[in-house]
CSV table of C-alpha atoms and ligand atoms in Angstrom, one decimal:
chain,number,residue,atom,x,y,z
Z,102,UNK,CA,9.0,-21.4,-36.2
Z,103,UNK,CA,6.1,-23.1,-34.8
Z,104,UNK,CA,2.7,-21.5,-34.2
Z,105,UNK,CA,3.4,-20.6,-30.6
Z,106,UNK,CA,6.3,-18.4,-31.4
Z,107,UNK,CA,6.4,-14.5,-32.3
Z,108,UNK,CA,9.0,-12.1,-33.8
Z,109,UNK,CA,8.7,-8.6,-32.7
Z,110,UNK,CA,10.2,-5.2,-33.0
Z,111,UNK,CA,10.0,-2.0,-31.2
Z,112,UNK,CA,7.1,0.3,-32.2
Z,113,UNK,CA,9.1,3.3,-31.2
Z,114,UNK,CA,6.2,5.7,-30.3
Z,115,UNK,CA,5.7,8.1,-27.9
Z,116,UNK,CA,3.0,6.3,-25.9
Z,117,UNK,CA,0.6,8.3,-23.7
Z,118,UNK,CA,-2.1,6.0,-22.6
Z,119,UNK,CA,-4.5,4.7,-20.0
Z,120,UNK,CA,-4.7,1.1,-19.3
Z,121,UNK,CA,-7.0,-1.2,-16.8
Z,122,UNK,CA,-5.9,-4.5,-16.1
Z,123,UNK,CA,-8.0,-8.0,-15.7
Z,124,UNK,CA,-8.3,-9.1,-12.3
Z,125,UNK,CA,-5.3,-10.3,-10.1
Z,126,UNK,CA,-4.3,-13.9,-10.5
Z,127,UNK,CA,-3.6,-14.6,-6.9
Z,128,UNK,CA,-7.0,-12.9,-5.8
Z,129,UNK,CA,-9.0,-14.7,-8.5
Z,130,UNK,CA,-7.8,-18.0,-7.2
Z,131,UNK,CA,-8.9,-17.1,-3.7
Z,132,UNK,CA,-12.2,-15.7,-4.8
Z,133,UNK,CA,-13.4,-19.1,-6.1
Z,134,UNK,CA,-11.4,-21.3,-3.6
Z,135,UNK,CA,-12.3,-19.2,-0.5
Z,136,UNK,CA,-15.4,-17.6,-1.7
Z,137,UNK,CA,-17.1,-21.0,-2.5
Z,138,UNK,CA,-16.6,-22.6,1.0
Z,139,UNK,CA,-19.7,-20.9,2.2
Z,140,UNK,CA,-23.1,-21.9,1.0
Z,141,UNK,CA,-25.0,-19.4,-1.4
Z,142,UNK,CA,-24.8,-17.2,-4.3
Z,143,UNK,CA,-22.2,-14.6,-5.2
Z,144,UNK,CA,-20.6,-13.0,-8.1
Z,145,UNK,CA,-16.9,-12.6,-9.1
Z,146,UNK,CA,-16.3,-9.5,-11.2
Z,147,UNK,CA,-13.0,-8.7,-13.4
Z,148,UNK,CA,-12.2,-12.5,-13.3
Z,149,UNK,CA,-8.9,-12.7,-15.6
Z,150,UNK,CA,-10.1,-15.7,-17.7
Z,151,UNK,CA,-6.3,-16.9,-17.5
Z,152,UNK,CA,-5.6,-20.5,-17.8
Z,153,UNK,CA,-4.4,-20.9,-14.2
Z,154,UNK,CA,-7.5,-19.4,-12.9
Z,155,UNK,CA,-9.6,-21.4,-15.1
Z,156,UNK,CA,-7.9,-24.6,-13.6
Z,157,UNK,CA,-9.0,-23.5,-10.3
Z,158,UNK,CA,-12.5,-22.8,-11.6
Z,159,UNK,CA,-12.7,-26.3,-13.1
Z,160,UNK,CA,-11.3,-28.1,-10.0
Z,161,UNK,CA,-13.9,-26.2,-8.0
Z,162,UNK,CA,-16.8,-27.3,-10.3
Z,163,UNK,CA,-15.6,-30.9,-9.9
Z,164,UNK,CA,-16.0,-30.4,-6.0
Z,165,UNK,CA,-19.8,-29.5,-6.9
Z,166,UNK,CA,-19.6,-25.8,-7.1
Z,167,UNK,CA,-21.7,-24.3,-9.9
Z,168,UNK,CA,-20.1,-21.7,-12.0
Z,169,UNK,CA,-21.4,-19.7,-14.8
Z,170,UNK,CA,-19.1,-17.3,-16.6
Z,171,UNK,CA,-20.5,-14.4,-18.6
Z,172,UNK,CA,-17.6,-12.3,-20.1
Z,173,UNK,CA,-15.5,-11.4,-17.0
Z,174,UNK,CA,-18.1,-12.1,-14.5
Z,175,UNK,CA,-18.5,-15.4,-12.7
Z,176,UNK,CA,-21.8,-16.3,-11.3
Z,177,UNK,CA,-21.1,-18.8,-8.5
Z,178,UNK,CA,-23.7,-21.0,-6.5
Z,179,UNK,CA,-22.0,-23.3,-3.8
Z,180,UNK,CA,-23.5,-26.0,-1.7
Z,181,UNK,CA,-20.7,-25.0,1.0
Z,182,UNK,CA,-18.0,-27.2,2.0
Z,183,UNK,CA,-19.8,-29.8,3.8
Z,184,UNK,CA,-21.6,-30.8,0.7
Z,185,UNK,CA,-18.8,-30.9,-1.7
Z,186,UNK,CA,-18.4,-34.2,-3.5
Z,187,UNK,CA,-16.3,-36.7,-1.3
Z,188,UNK,CA,-15.0,-38.7,-4.1
Z,189,UNK,CA,-13.4,-37.4,-7.4
Z,190,UNK,CA,-11.7,-39.5,-9.9
Z,191,UNK,CA,-8.9,-36.9,-10.6
Z,192,UNK,CA,-8.2,-33.2,-10.6
Z,193,UNK,CA,-5.7,-31.8,-13.2
Z,194,UNK,CA,-3.7,-28.7,-11.7
Z,195,UNK,CA,-2.3,-28.1,-15.3
Z,196,UNK,CA,0.6,-25.5,-14.9
Z,197,UNK,CA,-0.9,-23.9,-11.7
Z,198,UNK,CA,1.1,-24.2,-8.4
Z,199,UNK,CA,-1.6,-22.1,-6.7
Z,200,UNK,CA,-4.5,-24.2,-7.6
Z,201,UNK,CA,-2.8,-27.5,-6.4
Z,202,UNK,CA,-1.2,-26.2,-3.2
Z,203,UNK,CA,-4.2,-24.2,-2.0
Z,204,UNK,CA,-6.9,-26.8,-3.1
Z,205,UNK,CA,-4.9,-29.5,-1.1
Z,206,UNK,CA,-5.7,-27.8,2.0
Z,207,UNK,CA,-9.5,-28.3,1.3
Z,208,UNK,CA,-9.1,-31.8,0.0
Z,209,UNK,CA,-7.2,-33.1,3.0
Z,210,UNK,CA,-9.2,-31.3,5.4
Z,211,UNK,CA,-12.7,-32.7,4.1
Z,212,UNK,CA,-11.2,-36.2,3.5
Z,213,UNK,CA,-12.0,-35.9,-0.2
Z,214,UNK,CA,-10.8,-39.1,-2.0
Z,215,UNK,CA,-9.0,-38.0,-5.2
Z,216,UNK,CA,-5.6,-37.5,-6.9
Z,217,UNK,CA,-4.0,-34.4,-8.3
Z,218,UNK,CA,-2.1,-34.5,-11.6
Z,219,UNK,CA,-0.3,-31.6,-13.5
Z,220,UNK,CA,1.6,-30.8,-16.5
Z,221,UNK,CA,5.2,-31.5,-17.0
Z,222,UNK,CA,6.2,-28.2,-15.3
Z,223,UNK,CA,4.0,-28.6,-12.2
Z,224,UNK,CA,5.0,-32.1,-12.0
Z,225,UNK,CA,8.6,-31.2,-11.3
Z,226,UNK,CA,7.8,-28.7,-8.5
Z,227,UNK,CA,8.1,-29.4,-4.8
Z,228,UNK,CA,4.8,-30.6,-3.0
Z,229,UNK,CA,6.5,-32.0,0.2
Z,230,UNK,CA,6.2,-28.4,1.7
Z,231,UNK,CA,2.3,-28.9,1.8
Z,232,UNK,CA,2.3,-32.6,2.2
Z,233,UNK,CA,4.5,-32.3,5.5
Z,234,UNK,CA,2.2,-29.8,7.5
Z,235,UNK,CA,-1.1,-31.4,6.1
Z,236,UNK,CA,0.1,-34.8,7.5
Z,237,UNK,CA,0.9,-33.2,10.8
Z,238,UNK,CA,-2.6,-32.1,11.0
Z,239,UNK,CA,-3.9,-35.5,10.4
Z,240,UNK,CA,-4.3,-35.7,6.6
Z,241,UNK,CA,-3.6,-38.8,4.6
Z,242,UNK,CA,-2.0,-37.9,1.6
Z,243,UNK,CA,0.4,-40.3,-0.7
Z,244,UNK,CA,3.0,-38.8,-2.6
Z,245,UNK,CA,6.4,-40.1,-4.3
Z,246,UNK,CA,9.6,-38.2,-4.3
Z,247,UNK,CA,8.1,-34.9,-3.3
Z,248,UNK,CA,6.2,-34.6,-6.8
Z,249,UNK,CA,2.8,-34.9,-8.1
Z,250,UNK,CA,0.5,-37.0,-8.3
Z,251,UNK,CA,-0.8,-36.6,-5.0
Z,252,UNK,CA,-3.4,-39.2,-3.7
Z,253,UNK,CA,-5.7,-38.0,-1.2
Z,254,UNK,CA,-7.4,-40.4,1.2
Z,255,UNK,CA,-10.3,-40.2,3.5
Z,256,UNK,CA,-9.2,-39.5,7.3
Z,257,UNK,CA,-10.6,-39.4,10.7
Z,258,UNK,CA,-10.9,-35.7,10.8
Z,259,UNK,CA,-8.0,-33.2,10.9
Z,260,UNK,CA,-7.0,-30.9,13.8
Z,261,UNK,CA,-5.2,-27.5,14.0
Z,262,UNK,CA,-1.4,-27.1,14.6
Z,263,UNK,CA,1.0,-24.6,15.5
Z,264,UNK,CA,3.3,-24.5,12.2
Z,265,UNK,CA,6.6,-22.5,11.8
Z,266,UNK,CA,7.0,-21.9,8.1
Z,267,UNK,CA,10.1,-23.5,6.7
Z,268,UNK,CA,10.0,-21.7,3.2
Z,269,UNK,CA,8.5,-18.3,2.6
Z,270,UNK,CA,5.7,-19.5,0.5
Z,271,UNK,CA,2.3,-17.7,0.4
Z,272,UNK,CA,1.0,-21.0,-1.3
Z,273,UNK,CA,2.0,-23.0,1.6
Z,274,UNK,CA,0.7,-20.6,4.2
Z,275,UNK,CA,-2.7,-20.3,2.4
Z,276,UNK,CA,-2.8,-24.2,2.1
Z,277,UNK,CA,-2.3,-24.6,6.0
Z,278,UNK,CA,-4.7,-21.9,6.7
Z,279,UNK,CA,-7.5,-23.3,4.7
Z,280,UNK,CA,-7.0,-26.7,6.2
Z,281,UNK,CA,-6.9,-25.1,9.6
Z,282,UNK,CA,-10.2,-23.4,9.1
Z,283,UNK,CA,-11.8,-26.7,8.0
Z,284,UNK,CA,-10.2,-28.7,10.9
Z,285,UNK,CA,-11.0,-29.1,14.6
Z,286,UNK,CA,-9.4,-26.8,17.0
Z,287,UNK,CA,-7.1,-23.6,16.3
Z,288,UNK,CA,-4.4,-23.5,13.6
Z,289,UNK,CA,-1.3,-20.9,14.1
Z,290,UNK,CA,1.0,-20.4,11.4
Z,291,UNK,CA,4.1,-18.5,12.2
Z,292,UNK,CA,6.0,-17.0,9.2
Z,293,UNK,CA,9.7,-16.7,8.8
Z,294,UNK,CA,9.4,-13.9,6.4
Z,295,UNK,CA,6.2,-11.9,5.4
Z,296,UNK,CA,4.6,-13.2,2.1
Z,297,UNK,CA,1.7,-11.9,0.3
Z,298,UNK,CA,-1.4,-11.9,2.5
Z,299,UNK,CA,-4.4,-12.3,0.2
Z,300,UNK,CA,-5.7,-15.4,1.9
Z,301,UNK,CA,-5.8,-13.7,5.3
Z,302,UNK,CA,-7.7,-10.8,3.7
Z,303,UNK,CA,-10.1,-12.8,1.8
Z,304,UNK,CA,-11.1,-14.8,5.0
Z,305,UNK,CA,-11.5,-11.7,6.8
Z,306,UNK,CA,-13.6,-10.5,4.2
Z,307,UNK,CA,-16.0,-13.2,4.2
Z,308,UNK,CA,-16.1,-13.1,8.0
Z,309,UNK,CA,-13.7,-15.9,9.2
Z,310,UNK,CA,-12.5,-16.0,12.6
Z,311,UNK,CA,-8.8,-14.8,11.8
Z,312,UNK,CA,-6.3,-12.8,13.9
Z,313,UNK,CA,-3.3,-11.7,12.5
Z,314,UNK,CA,-0.3,-10.4,14.8
Z,315,UNK,CA,3.0,-9.6,12.8
Z,316,UNK,CA,4.2,-12.8,11.6
Z,317,UNK,CA,1.3,-14.9,13.4
Z,318,UNK,CA,-1.9,-16.0,11.9
Z,319,UNK,CA,-4.6,-17.7,14.0
Z,320,UNK,CA,-7.4,-19.1,12.3
Z,321,UNK,CA,-10.3,-21.4,13.6
Z,322,UNK,CA,-13.7,-22.6,12.0
Z,323,UNK,CA,-16.5,-20.1,12.0
Z,324,UNK,CA,-19.5,-19.4,9.5
Z,325,UNK,CA,-18.3,-17.9,6.2
Z,326,UNK,CA,-20.7,-15.6,4.2
Z,327,UNK,CA,-21.0,-15.6,0.5
Z,328,UNK,CA,-20.2,-12.1,-0.8
Z,329,UNK,CA,-19.6,-10.4,-4.2
Z,330,UNK,CA,-16.0,-10.0,-4.9
Z,331,UNK,CA,-14.4,-7.3,-7.4
Z,332,UNK,CA,-10.9,-8.5,-8.4
Z,333,UNK,CA,-8.6,-5.5,-8.7
Z,334,UNK,CA,-6.3,-5.3,-11.6
Z,335,UNK,CA,-3.4,-7.6,-11.7
Z,336,UNK,CA,-0.2,-5.7,-10.6
Z,337,UNK,CA,2.1,-8.5,-11.7
Z,338,UNK,CA,0.8,-8.1,-15.4
Z,339,UNK,CA,0.9,-4.5,-15.1
Z,340,UNK,CA,4.6,-4.8,-14.2
Z,341,UNK,CA,5.5,-5.5,-17.9
Z,342,UNK,CA,3.7,-2.5,-19.1
Z,343,UNK,CA,5.4,-0.2,-16.6
Z,344,UNK,CA,8.7,-1.8,-17.6
Z,345,UNK,CA,7.8,-1.0,-21.4
Z,346,UNK,CA,7.0,2.5,-20.2
Z,347,UNK,CA,10.3,3.1,-18.5
Z,348,UNK,CA,12.5,1.5,-21.2
Z,349,UNK,CA,10.7,3.7,-23.9
Z,350,UNK,CA,11.2,7.4,-24.6
Z,351,UNK,CA,9.0,10.2,-23.6
Z,352,UNK,CA,6.1,7.7,-22.6
Z,353,UNK,CA,3.6,8.2,-19.9
Z,354,UNK,CA,1.1,5.7,-18.9
Z,355,UNK,CA,-1.7,5.6,-16.3
Z,356,UNK,CA,-3.0,2.2,-14.9
Z,357,UNK,CA,-6.2,2.5,-13.0
Z,358,UNK,CA,-7.9,0.2,-10.3
Z,359,UNK,CA,-5.0,-1.9,-9.9
Z,360,UNK,CA,-4.1,-3.7,-6.8
Z,361,UNK,CA,-1.8,-1.8,-4.3
Z,362,UNK,CA,-1.6,-4.2,-1.6
Z,363,UNK,CA,1.6,-3.2,0.3
Z,364,UNK,CA,3.1,-6.8,-0.1
Z,365,UNK,CA,2.5,-6.7,-3.8
Z,366,UNK,CA,3.5,-3.2,-4.8
Z,367,UNK,CA,7.1,-3.4,-3.6
Z,368,UNK,CA,8.0,-3.8,-7.5
Z,369,UNK,CA,7.0,0.0,-7.6
Z,370,UNK,CA,8.7,0.9,-4.5
Z,371,UNK,CA,12.0,-0.7,-5.6
Z,372,UNK,CA,11.6,1.0,-9.1
Z,373,UNK,CA,11.2,4.4,-7.4
Z,374,UNK,CA,14.5,3.6,-5.4
Z,375,UNK,CA,16.0,3.0,-8.6
Z,376,UNK,CA,15.0,6.5,-9.9
Z,377,UNK,CA,12.0,5.8,-11.7
Z,378,UNK,CA,9.6,8.4,-12.3
Z,379,UNK,CA,6.4,6.4,-10.9
Z,380,UNK,CA,3.7,7.1,-8.4
Z,381,UNK,CA,0.6,5.3,-7.2
Z,382,UNK,CA,-2.4,6.6,-5.1
Z,383,UNK,CA,-4.8,4.4,-3.2
Z,384,UNK,CA,-8.3,5.3,-4.2
Z,385,UNK,CA,-10.4,2.6,-2.6
Z,386,UNK,CA,-10.5,-0.6,-0.5
Z,387,UNK,CA,-12.1,-3.7,-2.0
Z,388,UNK,CA,-12.7,-6.9,-0.3
Z,389,UNK,CA,-10.0,-5.8,2.3
Z,390,UNK,CA,-7.7,-4.9,-0.6
Z,391,UNK,CA,-6.1,-1.5,-1.4
Z,392,UNK,CA,-6.7,-0.3,-5.1
Z,393,UNK,CA,-5.7,2.6,-7.0
Z,394,UNK,CA,-3.9,4.2,-9.8
Z,395,UNK,CA,-0.3,4.2,-11.2
Z,396,UNK,CA,1.4,6.7,-13.2
Z,397,UNK,CA,4.8,6.0,-14.8
Z,398,UNK,CA,7.0,8.0,-17.3
Z,399,UNK,CA,10.1,6.9,-19.3
Z,400,UNK,CA,13.4,7.3,-17.5
Z,401,UNK,CA,16.9,6.0,-16.7
Z,402,UNK,CA,17.3,3.7,-13.7
Z,403,UNK,CA,20.3,3.2,-11.3
Z,404,UNK,CA,21.1,-0.3,-9.9
Z,405,UNK,CA,20.2,-1.2,-6.6
Z,406,UNK,CA,20.5,-4.1,-3.9
Z,407,UNK,CA,17.4,-5.8,-2.6
Z,408,UNK,CA,17.5,-7.7,0.5
Z,409,UNK,CA,16.6,-11.5,1.0
Z,410,UNK,CA,13.4,-10.5,3.2
Z,411,UNK,CA,12.2,-8.5,0.3
Z,412,UNK,CA,12.3,-11.2,-2.2
Z,413,UNK,CA,8.8,-12.9,-1.4
Z,414,UNK,CA,7.1,-9.5,-2.1
Z,415,UNK,CA,8.5,-9.5,-5.7
Z,416,UNK,CA,9.0,-13.2,-6.3
Z,417,UNK,CA,7.0,-13.1,-9.6
Z,418,UNK,CA,8.7,-9.7,-10.6
Z,419,UNK,CA,12.3,-10.7,-10.4
Z,420,UNK,CA,12.4,-11.6,-14.1
Z,421,UNK,CA,11.2,-8.2,-15.2
Z,422,UNK,CA,13.3,-6.4,-12.6
Z,423,UNK,CA,16.3,-8.1,-13.8
Z,424,UNK,CA,15.5,-7.1,-17.4
Z,425,UNK,CA,15.3,-3.4,-16.2
Z,426,UNK,CA,18.4,-3.9,-14.1
Z,427,UNK,CA,20.3,-4.8,-17.4
Z,428,UNK,CA,19.5,-1.3,-18.8
Z,429,UNK,CA,20.0,0.5,-15.5
Z,430,UNK,CA,23.4,2.3,-14.5
Z,431,UNK,CA,25.6,0.0,-12.2
Z,432,UNK,CA,25.0,-3.3,-10.7
Z,433,UNK,CA,21.8,-4.7,-9.2
Z,434,UNK,CA,22.0,-7.5,-6.5
Z,435,UNK,CA,19.0,-9.7,-5.7
Z,436,UNK,CA,20.0,-11.5,-2.4
Z,437,UNK,CA,18.4,-15.0,-1.5
Z,438,UNK,CA,16.6,-15.9,-4.6
Z,439,UNK,CA,17.0,-19.7,-4.3
Z,440,UNK,CA,13.1,-20.1,-4.5
Z,441,UNK,CA,13.1,-18.9,-8.0
Z,442,UNK,CA,14.6,-22.3,-9.1
Z,443,UNK,CA,11.1,-23.9,-8.1
Z,444,UNK,CA,8.8,-21.7,-10.3
Z,445,UNK,CA,7.1,-22.8,-13.6
Z,446,UNK,CA,10.7,-22.8,-14.9
Z,447,UNK,CA,14.1,-22.6,-13.1
Z,448,UNK,CA,13.7,-18.8,-13.3
Z,449,UNK,CA,17.4,-18.2,-12.5
Z,450,UNK,CA,18.5,-20.3,-15.2
Z,451,UNK,CA,16.0,-18.7,-17.6
Z,452,UNK,CA,17.1,-15.0,-16.7
Z,453,UNK,CA,20.8,-15.9,-16.9
Z,454,UNK,CA,20.5,-17.7,-20.2
Z,455,UNK,CA,18.4,-14.8,-22.0
Z,456,UNK,CA,20.2,-11.9,-20.5
Z,457,UNK,CA,23.4,-13.5,-21.5
Z,458,UNK,CA,22.5,-14.0,-25.2
Z,459,UNK,CA,21.4,-10.2,-25.0
Z,460,UNK,CA,25.0,-9.5,-24.2
Z,461,UNK,CA,24.3,-8.6,-20.6
Z,462,UNK,CA,26.7,-9.8,-17.8
Z,463,UNK,CA,25.2,-11.7,-14.9
Z,464,UNK,CA,26.5,-14.0,-11.7
Z,465,UNK,CA,24.6,-16.4,-9.6
Z,466,UNK,CA,26.8,-16.3,-6.5
Z,467,UNK,CA,25.6,-18.7,-3.6
Z,468,UNK,CA,21.9,-17.5,-3.2
Z,469,UNK,CA,22.4,-14.2,-5.0
Z,470,UNK,CA,21.8,-13.0,-8.7
Z,471,UNK,CA,23.9,-10.2,-9.8
Z,472,UNK,CA,23.1,-8.3,-12.9
Z,473,UNK,CA,25.7,-5.9,-14.3
Z,474,UNK,CA,23.8,-3.0,-16.2
Z,475,UNK,CA,24.7,-0.4,-18.4
Z,476,UNK,CA,23.3,-1.8,-21.4
Z,477,UNK,CA,21.6,1.0,-23.7
Z,478,UNK,CA,20.3,-0.7,-26.8
Z,479,UNK,CA,20.3,-4.4,-28.3
Z,480,UNK,CA,21.7,-3.9,-31.6
Z,481,UNK,CA,21.3,-7.6,-32.7
Z,482,UNK,CA,18.6,-10.0,-33.5
Z,483,UNK,CA,17.7,-12.0,-30.2
Z,484,UNK,CA,16.3,-15.3,-29.6
Z,485,UNK,CA,14.4,-15.7,-26.3
Z,486,UNK,CA,14.1,-19.1,-24.9
Z,487,UNK,CA,10.9,-19.1,-22.6
Z,488,UNK,CA,11.5,-22.4,-21.1
Z,489,UNK,CA,7.5,-22.4,-21.6
Z,490,UNK,CA,7.3,-20.1,-18.7
Z,491,UNK,CA,4.7,-17.0,-19.0
Z,492,UNK,CA,6.7,-14.6,-16.8
Z,493,UNK,CA,10.0,-15.3,-19.0
Z,494,UNK,CA,8.0,-14.6,-22.4
Z,495,UNK,CA,6.5,-11.4,-20.8
Z,496,UNK,CA,9.8,-10.3,-19.4
Z,497,UNK,CA,11.6,-10.6,-22.7
Z,498,UNK,CA,8.9,-9.2,-24.8
Z,499,UNK,CA,9.8,-5.9,-23.1
Z,500,UNK,CA,13.2,-6.2,-24.2
Z,501,UNK,CA,12.1,-5.4,-27.7
Z,502,UNK,CA,11.4,-1.7,-26.7
Z,503,UNK,CA,15.1,-1.2,-26.4
Z,504,UNK,CA,16.1,-3.3,-29.6
Z,505,UNK,CA,17.2,-1.9,-32.9
Z,506,UNK,CA,16.7,-5.2,-34.3
Z,507,UNK,CA,14.2,-8.1,-33.9
Z,508,UNK,CA,13.2,-10.3,-30.8
Z,509,UNK,CA,12.2,-13.9,-31.5
Z,510,UNK,CA,10.1,-15.4,-28.4
Z,511,UNK,CA,10.0,-19.2,-28.8
Z,512,UNK,CA,6.8,-19.6,-26.9
Z,513,UNK,CA,4.4,-16.9,-26.7
Z,514,UNK,CA,1.2,-19.0,-26.3
Z,515,UNK,CA,2.3,-19.6,-22.6
Z,516,UNK,CA,1.5,-16.1,-21.7
Z,517,UNK,CA,-2.2,-17.3,-21.5
Z,518,UNK,CA,-1.4,-18.9,-18.1
Z,519,UNK,CA,-1.6,-15.4,-16.6
Z,520,UNK,CA,-2.1,-12.8,-19.3
Z,521,UNK,CA,-4.4,-13.8,-22.1
Z,522,UNK,CA,-4.5,-11.5,-25.0
Z,523,UNK,CA,-1.4,-9.9,-23.5
Z,524,UNK,CA,-0.1,-8.7,-27.2
Z,525,UNK,CA,-3.2,-6.3,-27.3
Z,526,UNK,CA,-1.9,-4.3,-24.3
Z,527,UNK,CA,1.6,-3.9,-25.8
Z,528,UNK,CA,0.7,-2.8,-29.3
Z,529,UNK,CA,1.6,0.7,-28.8
Z,530,UNK,CA,5.3,-0.4,-27.6
Z,531,UNK,CA,6.1,-3.4,-29.8
Z,532,UNK,CA,4.7,-4.7,-33.2
Z,533,UNK,CA,4.6,-8.1,-34.4
Z,534,UNK,CA,6.4,-8.7,-37.8
I,790,S3P,C1,1.2,-17.1,-5.2
I,790,S3P,C2,2.5,-17.3,-4.3
I,790,S3P,C3,3.7,-17.2,-4.8
I,790,S3P,C4,3.8,-16.9,-6.4
I,790,S3P,C5,2.7,-17.3,-7.3
I,790,S3P,C6,1.5,-17.0,-6.6
I,790,S3P,C7,0.0,-17.1,-4.5
I,790,S3P,O1,4.3,-18.5,-5.0
I,790,S3P,O2,5.1,-17.1,-7.0
I,790,S3P,O3,2.8,-17.0,-8.7
I,790,S3P,O4,-0.9,-16.6,-5.2
I,790,S3P,O5,-0.1,-17.4,-3.3
I,790,S3P,P1,5.1,-19.0,-3.5
I,790,S3P,O6,4.0,-18.4,-2.4
I,790,S3P,O7,5.1,-20.5,-3.5
I,790,S3P,O8,6.4,-18.3,-3.5
């Protein structure tokens, strides 16, 4: 056993508790990347202090942004994008696809000379999807074989484009919107499927000239303000607490001040359609984002069929939904989940591998993932291979709630990527042995 692994067991209790989550990872990235484009000072509250967002923070400091962190508050003083450093030896994206794909839009448009590297997982993920539109806009980027490192060179100024998205990716969309904002002329992005819209909302909040009509987003350069940002609770992290509560017996939990953006709460809408006792209530709007409370009780789910155009909304929640589907009555089908192969791990492989080890039948058919439910309890010790992927580790932690034996997780430390100190949140549902 290495020091990164843990062995856990169900705590078996009746959990009745209120939780509040640290800030949403997607919004936290944007609070630094977009927030610091303007010149001036602002605060970011409820910063999640996870590894991915700290990666963005470190990269922006290398660009010349001054950031002080006290607890979960960032005190940011930015010189504004026109005063960012123009030559940086190297930026390290570590494990964070969001950092690399979004910051690339800034680096290219400002002609900053640098290279981006990343860890083994990130170095295996596709980057051509951002390089292609950035080159069409006049960016000068060198890349071999679709992967990091990316080499950014000075250019004679980038210009806007009309771009039809080829993959349904909020990261790619955000990269083009950020580059478009910093380029000459107008940029129009036309989505093929709706994806999360935090970049658009953050730009709007900061006063940018951005217009959104259905799947078309139009942006051009304008003055940006520096404004304090409160990051709502991370709904993707809350997803695991919700799952533990559903899988438990007689539990009721409330999660307060959590992000309830329409394109991120689909996980909850799907659980509802599967018969979960769950409700949410928007209580406020913060930085153009809906925020509110979720109440959930333990219960039995039934299988469902999830359409391809819903997949981008739940892209990070498919592992945990697959686990819940394993304990539901009947079959669950996720249609068109090919993109899951290109995440921190090949998540299709990781889901199938671990569910099969638990004795759950699965099938990957064309682009569809099929989970055959009906499991009630796990009655043997199981070994979870995380593939060093935080969302796989967090998903299969929840399996312990329905296990009569132990669950070994080969790399728990990787959960720091999105959810530091996660174990403290789950201590009423599971215990470490
Ligand atoms: C993210 C978008 C998603 C998601 C990732 C965060 C974002 O990726 O999987 O964890 O913050 O924009 P894609 O948009 O590439 O699918």
